[in-house]
Short mmCIF file of N, CA and C in Angstrom, two decimals:
data_model
loop_
_atom_site.label_atom_id
_atom_site.label_comp_id
_atom_site.label_asym_id
_atom_site.label_seq_id
_atom_site.Cartn_x
_atom_site.Cartn_y
_atom_site.Cartn_z
N MET A 1 46.21 174.41 87.07
CA MET A 1 45.82 173.46 88.10
C MET A 1 45.33 172.14 87.50
N ALA A 2 44.54 172.24 86.42
CA ALA A 2 44.04 171.02 85.77
C ALA A 2 45.19 170.23 85.18
N GLU A 3 46.21 170.93 84.68
CA GLU A 3 47.37 170.25 84.10
C GLU A 3 48.13 169.49 85.18
N THR A 4 48.27 170.11 86.37
CA THR A 4 48.97 169.45 87.47
C THR A 4 48.22 168.20 87.92
N THR A 5 46.89 168.29 88.01
CA THR A 5 46.09 167.13 88.39
C THR A 5 46.25 166.02 87.36
N SER A 6 46.25 166.37 86.12
CA SER A 6 46.41 165.39 85.06
C SER A 6 47.78 164.71 85.15
N GLN A 7 48.82 165.48 85.45
CA GLN A 7 50.16 164.92 85.60
C GLN A 7 50.20 163.96 86.78
N LYS A 8 49.54 164.33 87.88
CA LYS A 8 49.51 163.45 89.06
C LYS A 8 48.77 162.16 88.74
N ASP A 9 47.68 162.27 87.99
CA ASP A 9 46.93 161.08 87.60
C ASP A 9 47.79 160.15 86.75
N ARG A 10 48.56 160.72 85.83
CA ARG A 10 49.43 159.90 84.98
C ARG A 10 50.51 159.21 85.81
N LEU A 11 51.06 159.94 86.80
CA LEU A 11 52.08 159.34 87.66
C LEU A 11 51.49 158.17 88.45
N THR A 12 50.29 158.36 88.99
CA THR A 12 49.64 157.29 89.74
C THR A 12 49.35 156.10 88.83
N GLU A 13 48.91 156.36 87.61
CA GLU A 13 48.64 155.27 86.66
C GLU A 13 49.92 154.51 86.34
N LYS A 14 51.03 155.21 86.18
CA LYS A 14 52.30 154.54 85.90
C LYS A 14 52.72 153.65 87.06
N LEU A 15 52.56 154.16 88.29
CA LEU A 15 52.91 153.35 89.46
C LEU A 15 52.01 152.13 89.57
N ALA A 16 50.71 152.32 89.35
CA ALA A 16 49.77 151.20 89.44
C ALA A 16 50.05 150.15 88.36
N ALA A 17 50.47 150.60 87.19
CA ALA A 17 50.76 149.65 86.11
C ALA A 17 51.96 148.78 86.44
N GLY A 18 52.86 149.27 87.30
CA GLY A 18 54.03 148.50 87.68
C GLY A 18 53.75 147.41 88.69
N VAL A 19 52.56 147.45 89.30
CA VAL A 19 52.19 146.43 90.28
C VAL A 19 51.39 145.36 89.55
N PRO A 20 51.91 144.15 89.49
CA PRO A 20 51.20 143.09 88.77
C PRO A 20 49.85 142.79 89.41
N ASP A 21 48.94 142.28 88.61
CA ASP A 21 47.63 141.91 89.11
C ASP A 21 47.79 140.77 90.11
N ARG A 22 47.35 141.03 91.31
CA ARG A 22 47.46 140.01 92.37
C ARG A 22 46.07 139.62 92.83
N SER A 23 45.94 138.39 93.23
CA SER A 23 44.66 137.90 93.72
C SER A 23 44.93 136.99 94.92
N VAL A 24 44.02 136.12 95.16
CA VAL A 24 44.15 135.21 96.30
C VAL A 24 45.36 134.29 96.13
N LYS A 25 45.87 134.15 94.91
CA LYS A 25 47.04 133.31 94.68
C LYS A 25 48.27 133.84 95.39
N LEU A 26 48.26 135.12 95.74
CA LEU A 26 49.39 135.70 96.46
C LEU A 26 49.43 135.18 97.90
N ALA A 27 48.28 134.99 98.52
CA ALA A 27 48.22 134.53 99.90
C ALA A 27 48.26 133.01 100.02
N TYR A 28 47.73 132.33 99.03
CA TYR A 28 47.71 130.87 99.04
C TYR A 28 48.64 130.38 97.95
N GLY A 29 49.66 129.63 98.32
CA GLY A 29 50.63 129.14 97.35
C GLY A 29 50.11 127.95 96.57
N GLU A 30 50.91 127.51 95.65
CA GLU A 30 50.57 126.34 94.84
C GLU A 30 50.57 125.08 95.70
N LYS A 31 49.66 124.18 95.42
CA LYS A 31 49.56 122.92 96.16
C LYS A 31 50.81 122.08 95.88
N GLN A 32 51.39 121.53 96.92
CA GLN A 32 52.56 120.66 96.83
C GLN A 32 52.21 119.31 97.46
N THR A 33 52.87 118.27 97.02
CA THR A 33 52.69 116.96 97.63
C THR A 33 54.02 116.54 98.23
N VAL A 34 54.01 116.30 99.55
CA VAL A 34 55.22 115.89 100.27
C VAL A 34 54.88 114.65 101.09
N ASP A 35 55.59 113.56 100.85
CA ASP A 35 55.37 112.29 101.56
C ASP A 35 53.90 111.87 101.55
N GLY A 36 53.25 112.07 100.44
CA GLY A 36 51.86 111.65 100.31
C GLY A 36 50.84 112.62 100.87
N ALA A 37 51.27 113.71 101.48
CA ALA A 37 50.35 114.70 102.03
C ALA A 37 50.32 115.93 101.11
N GLU A 38 49.12 116.45 100.86
CA GLU A 38 48.98 117.67 100.08
C GLU A 38 49.14 118.88 101.00
N ILE A 39 49.96 119.84 100.58
CA ILE A 39 50.24 121.02 101.40
C ILE A 39 49.94 122.26 100.58
N ILE A 40 49.19 123.20 101.19
CA ILE A 40 48.92 124.50 100.56
C ILE A 40 49.43 125.57 101.51
N PRO A 41 50.52 126.26 101.16
CA PRO A 41 51.06 127.29 102.04
C PRO A 41 50.15 128.53 102.08
N VAL A 42 50.11 129.17 103.26
CA VAL A 42 49.28 130.34 103.48
C VAL A 42 50.15 131.45 104.04
N ALA A 43 49.98 132.67 103.51
CA ALA A 43 50.76 133.81 103.98
C ALA A 43 49.87 135.05 104.08
N PHE A 44 50.25 135.96 104.97
CA PHE A 44 49.64 137.29 105.02
C PHE A 44 50.48 138.17 104.11
N VAL A 45 49.87 138.77 103.11
CA VAL A 45 50.61 139.55 102.12
C VAL A 45 49.98 140.93 102.01
N THR A 46 50.83 141.95 102.04
CA THR A 46 50.35 143.31 101.82
C THR A 46 51.43 144.11 101.11
N TYR A 47 51.01 145.04 100.33
CA TYR A 47 51.95 145.92 99.65
C TYR A 47 51.24 147.24 99.35
N GLY A 48 52.03 148.23 99.07
CA GLY A 48 51.47 149.54 98.75
C GLY A 48 52.48 150.36 97.97
N PHE A 49 52.01 151.44 97.43
CA PHE A 49 52.88 152.31 96.67
C PHE A 49 52.34 153.73 96.75
N GLY A 50 53.16 154.66 96.41
CA GLY A 50 52.76 156.06 96.41
C GLY A 50 53.71 156.87 95.57
N GLY A 51 53.34 158.08 95.33
CA GLY A 51 54.19 158.95 94.53
C GLY A 51 53.77 160.38 94.68
N GLY A 52 54.60 161.24 94.23
CA GLY A 52 54.31 162.66 94.30
C GLY A 52 55.06 163.40 93.21
N GLU A 53 54.62 164.64 93.02
CA GLU A 53 55.22 165.41 91.96
C GLU A 53 55.19 166.89 92.34
N ASP A 54 56.33 167.52 92.28
CA ASP A 54 56.46 168.95 92.52
C ASP A 54 57.51 169.46 91.54
N LEU A 55 57.06 169.78 90.36
CA LEU A 55 57.98 170.12 89.28
C LEU A 55 58.79 171.38 89.56
N GLU A 56 58.25 172.31 90.34
CA GLU A 56 58.93 173.57 90.57
C GLU A 56 60.16 173.42 91.47
N GLN A 57 60.08 172.57 92.48
CA GLN A 57 61.17 172.51 93.45
C GLN A 57 61.87 171.15 93.52
N LEU A 58 61.11 170.10 93.66
CA LEU A 58 61.70 168.81 93.98
C LEU A 58 61.70 167.80 92.84
N GLY A 59 60.81 167.94 91.90
CA GLY A 59 60.71 166.93 90.85
C GLY A 59 59.62 165.93 91.19
N SER A 60 59.73 164.74 90.67
CA SER A 60 58.72 163.73 90.92
C SER A 60 59.39 162.43 91.36
N GLY A 61 58.58 161.58 91.96
CA GLY A 61 59.12 160.30 92.40
C GLY A 61 58.04 159.41 92.93
N GLY A 62 58.41 158.21 93.17
CA GLY A 62 57.44 157.25 93.69
C GLY A 62 58.17 156.00 94.14
N GLY A 63 57.44 155.17 94.80
CA GLY A 63 58.03 153.92 95.26
C GLY A 63 56.99 153.05 95.90
N GLY A 64 57.43 151.94 96.36
CA GLY A 64 56.50 151.02 97.00
C GLY A 64 57.25 149.91 97.70
N GLY A 65 56.48 149.09 98.35
CA GLY A 65 57.08 147.97 99.07
C GLY A 65 56.01 147.00 99.50
N GLY A 66 56.44 145.92 100.04
CA GLY A 66 55.49 144.92 100.49
C GLY A 66 56.13 143.96 101.46
N VAL A 67 55.27 143.14 102.05
CA VAL A 67 55.74 142.15 103.01
C VAL A 67 54.87 140.90 102.88
N ALA A 68 55.48 139.75 103.08
CA ALA A 68 54.75 138.49 103.11
C ALA A 68 55.19 137.73 104.36
N ILE A 69 54.23 137.39 105.20
CA ILE A 69 54.52 136.65 106.44
C ILE A 69 53.91 135.26 106.30
N PRO A 70 54.73 134.22 106.30
CA PRO A 70 54.19 132.85 106.17
C PRO A 70 53.45 132.46 107.45
N LEU A 71 52.15 132.27 107.34
CA LEU A 71 51.33 131.95 108.50
C LEU A 71 51.28 130.46 108.81
N GLY A 72 51.42 129.64 107.79
CA GLY A 72 51.34 128.20 108.01
C GLY A 72 50.96 127.51 106.72
N ALA A 73 50.30 126.37 106.86
CA ALA A 73 49.90 125.62 105.68
C ALA A 73 48.69 124.75 106.00
N TYR A 74 47.84 124.59 104.98
CA TYR A 74 46.78 123.60 105.07
C TYR A 74 47.38 122.27 104.63
N VAL A 75 47.18 121.25 105.44
CA VAL A 75 47.76 119.93 105.16
C VAL A 75 46.63 118.91 105.08
N ARG A 76 46.55 118.22 103.95
CA ARG A 76 45.56 117.14 103.80
C ARG A 76 46.32 115.83 103.85
N GLY A 77 46.06 115.09 104.90
CA GLY A 77 46.71 113.80 105.07
C GLY A 77 45.68 112.74 105.38
N PRO A 78 46.13 111.61 105.93
CA PRO A 78 45.21 110.52 106.25
C PRO A 78 44.15 110.92 107.28
N SER A 79 44.49 111.87 108.15
CA SER A 79 43.52 112.28 109.18
C SER A 79 42.62 113.42 108.72
N GLY A 80 42.70 113.81 107.46
CA GLY A 80 41.84 114.87 106.94
C GLY A 80 42.60 116.18 106.75
N LEU A 81 41.85 117.24 106.53
CA LEU A 81 42.44 118.56 106.29
C LEU A 81 42.58 119.30 107.61
N ARG A 82 43.77 119.88 107.82
CA ARG A 82 43.99 120.66 109.05
C ARG A 82 44.97 121.79 108.73
N PHE A 83 44.91 122.83 109.53
CA PHE A 83 45.82 123.97 109.37
C PHE A 83 46.95 123.83 110.37
N GLN A 84 48.18 123.88 109.90
CA GLN A 84 49.35 123.85 110.77
C GLN A 84 49.99 125.23 110.75
N PRO A 85 49.93 125.95 111.90
CA PRO A 85 50.49 127.30 111.92
C PRO A 85 52.01 127.29 111.92
N ASN A 86 52.58 128.36 111.41
CA ASN A 86 54.03 128.59 111.46
C ASN A 86 54.33 129.16 112.84
N GLN A 87 55.01 128.41 113.68
CA GLN A 87 55.24 128.83 115.07
C GLN A 87 56.03 130.14 115.18
N ILE A 88 56.95 130.35 114.27
CA ILE A 88 57.74 131.59 114.30
C ILE A 88 56.84 132.79 114.00
N ALA A 89 55.94 132.66 113.03
CA ALA A 89 55.02 133.75 112.71
C ALA A 89 54.08 134.01 113.87
N VAL A 90 53.63 132.95 114.55
CA VAL A 90 52.76 133.13 115.72
C VAL A 90 53.51 133.90 116.81
N LEU A 91 54.76 133.54 117.05
CA LEU A 91 55.55 134.27 118.05
C LEU A 91 55.80 135.71 117.63
N ALA A 92 56.09 135.92 116.36
CA ALA A 92 56.34 137.28 115.86
C ALA A 92 55.10 138.15 116.02
N ALA A 93 53.93 137.58 115.85
CA ALA A 93 52.69 138.34 116.02
C ALA A 93 52.34 138.49 117.49
N ALA A 94 52.69 137.49 118.32
CA ALA A 94 52.32 137.53 119.72
C ALA A 94 53.16 138.51 120.53
N ILE A 95 54.42 138.69 120.19
CA ILE A 95 55.29 139.57 120.98
C ILE A 95 54.75 141.00 121.02
N PRO A 96 54.44 141.64 119.89
CA PRO A 96 53.89 142.99 119.98
C PRO A 96 52.53 143.02 120.66
N LEU A 97 51.73 141.99 120.46
CA LEU A 97 50.41 141.93 121.08
C LEU A 97 50.53 141.86 122.60
N VAL A 98 51.38 140.97 123.09
CA VAL A 98 51.59 140.84 124.53
C VAL A 98 52.18 142.12 125.11
N SER A 99 53.11 142.74 124.40
CA SER A 99 53.71 143.99 124.87
C SER A 99 52.66 145.09 124.99
N THR A 100 51.78 145.19 124.01
CA THR A 100 50.72 146.20 124.04
C THR A 100 49.74 145.94 125.18
N ILE A 101 49.39 144.69 125.39
CA ILE A 101 48.49 144.36 126.49
C ILE A 101 49.14 144.70 127.83
N ALA A 102 50.41 144.36 128.00
CA ALA A 102 51.12 144.67 129.24
C ALA A 102 51.19 146.18 129.46
N TRP A 103 51.46 146.94 128.40
CA TRP A 103 51.51 148.39 128.51
C TRP A 103 50.14 148.94 128.92
N GLY A 104 49.07 148.41 128.34
CA GLY A 104 47.72 148.84 128.70
C GLY A 104 47.38 148.53 130.13
N ILE A 105 47.78 147.35 130.60
CA ILE A 105 47.53 146.98 132.00
C ILE A 105 48.30 147.91 132.93
N SER A 106 49.54 148.26 132.57
CA SER A 106 50.31 149.15 133.43
C SER A 106 49.66 150.53 133.51
N LEU A 107 49.06 151.00 132.42
CA LEU A 107 48.35 152.28 132.46
C LEU A 107 47.11 152.20 133.34
N ILE A 108 46.41 151.09 133.28
CA ILE A 108 45.22 150.90 134.11
C ILE A 108 45.61 150.88 135.58
N VAL A 109 46.70 150.16 135.91
CA VAL A 109 47.16 150.10 137.30
C VAL A 109 47.56 151.48 137.80
N LYS A 110 48.28 152.25 136.99
CA LYS A 110 48.70 153.61 137.36
C LYS A 110 47.48 154.49 137.60
N ALA A 111 46.47 154.37 136.75
CA ALA A 111 45.26 155.17 136.90
C ALA A 111 44.49 154.78 138.15
N ALA A 112 44.49 153.50 138.48
CA ALA A 112 43.77 153.03 139.66
C ALA A 112 44.43 153.49 140.95
N ARG A 113 45.74 153.70 140.94
CA ARG A 113 46.45 154.14 142.13
C ARG A 113 46.16 155.59 142.48
N ARG A 114 45.76 156.38 141.50
CA ARG A 114 45.51 157.82 141.72
C ARG A 114 44.25 158.06 142.40
#
């Protein structure tokens, strides 16, 4: 049992070593200058990984994935610093939110009719 736990720990360490050290630089991009305005891109970033090992039947394996959603950018221009949202990302986030709210309201209406 201790040997199996040790093997699982080694597998997890190998997977973790494959994920580069990430910090706030992943969500905030490098500052760019466009037409005299400074722009700092902002994104929602998440990733994860996992693995398992069953030497008797299936073997071992692991994997991972991630997603980055561009939320917008901080723009410093003549009028000062302001955040400009990415309209497509706002719509992509709003559609599931509105759908969930509508579904919840329909459940409330159904319950009120009873």
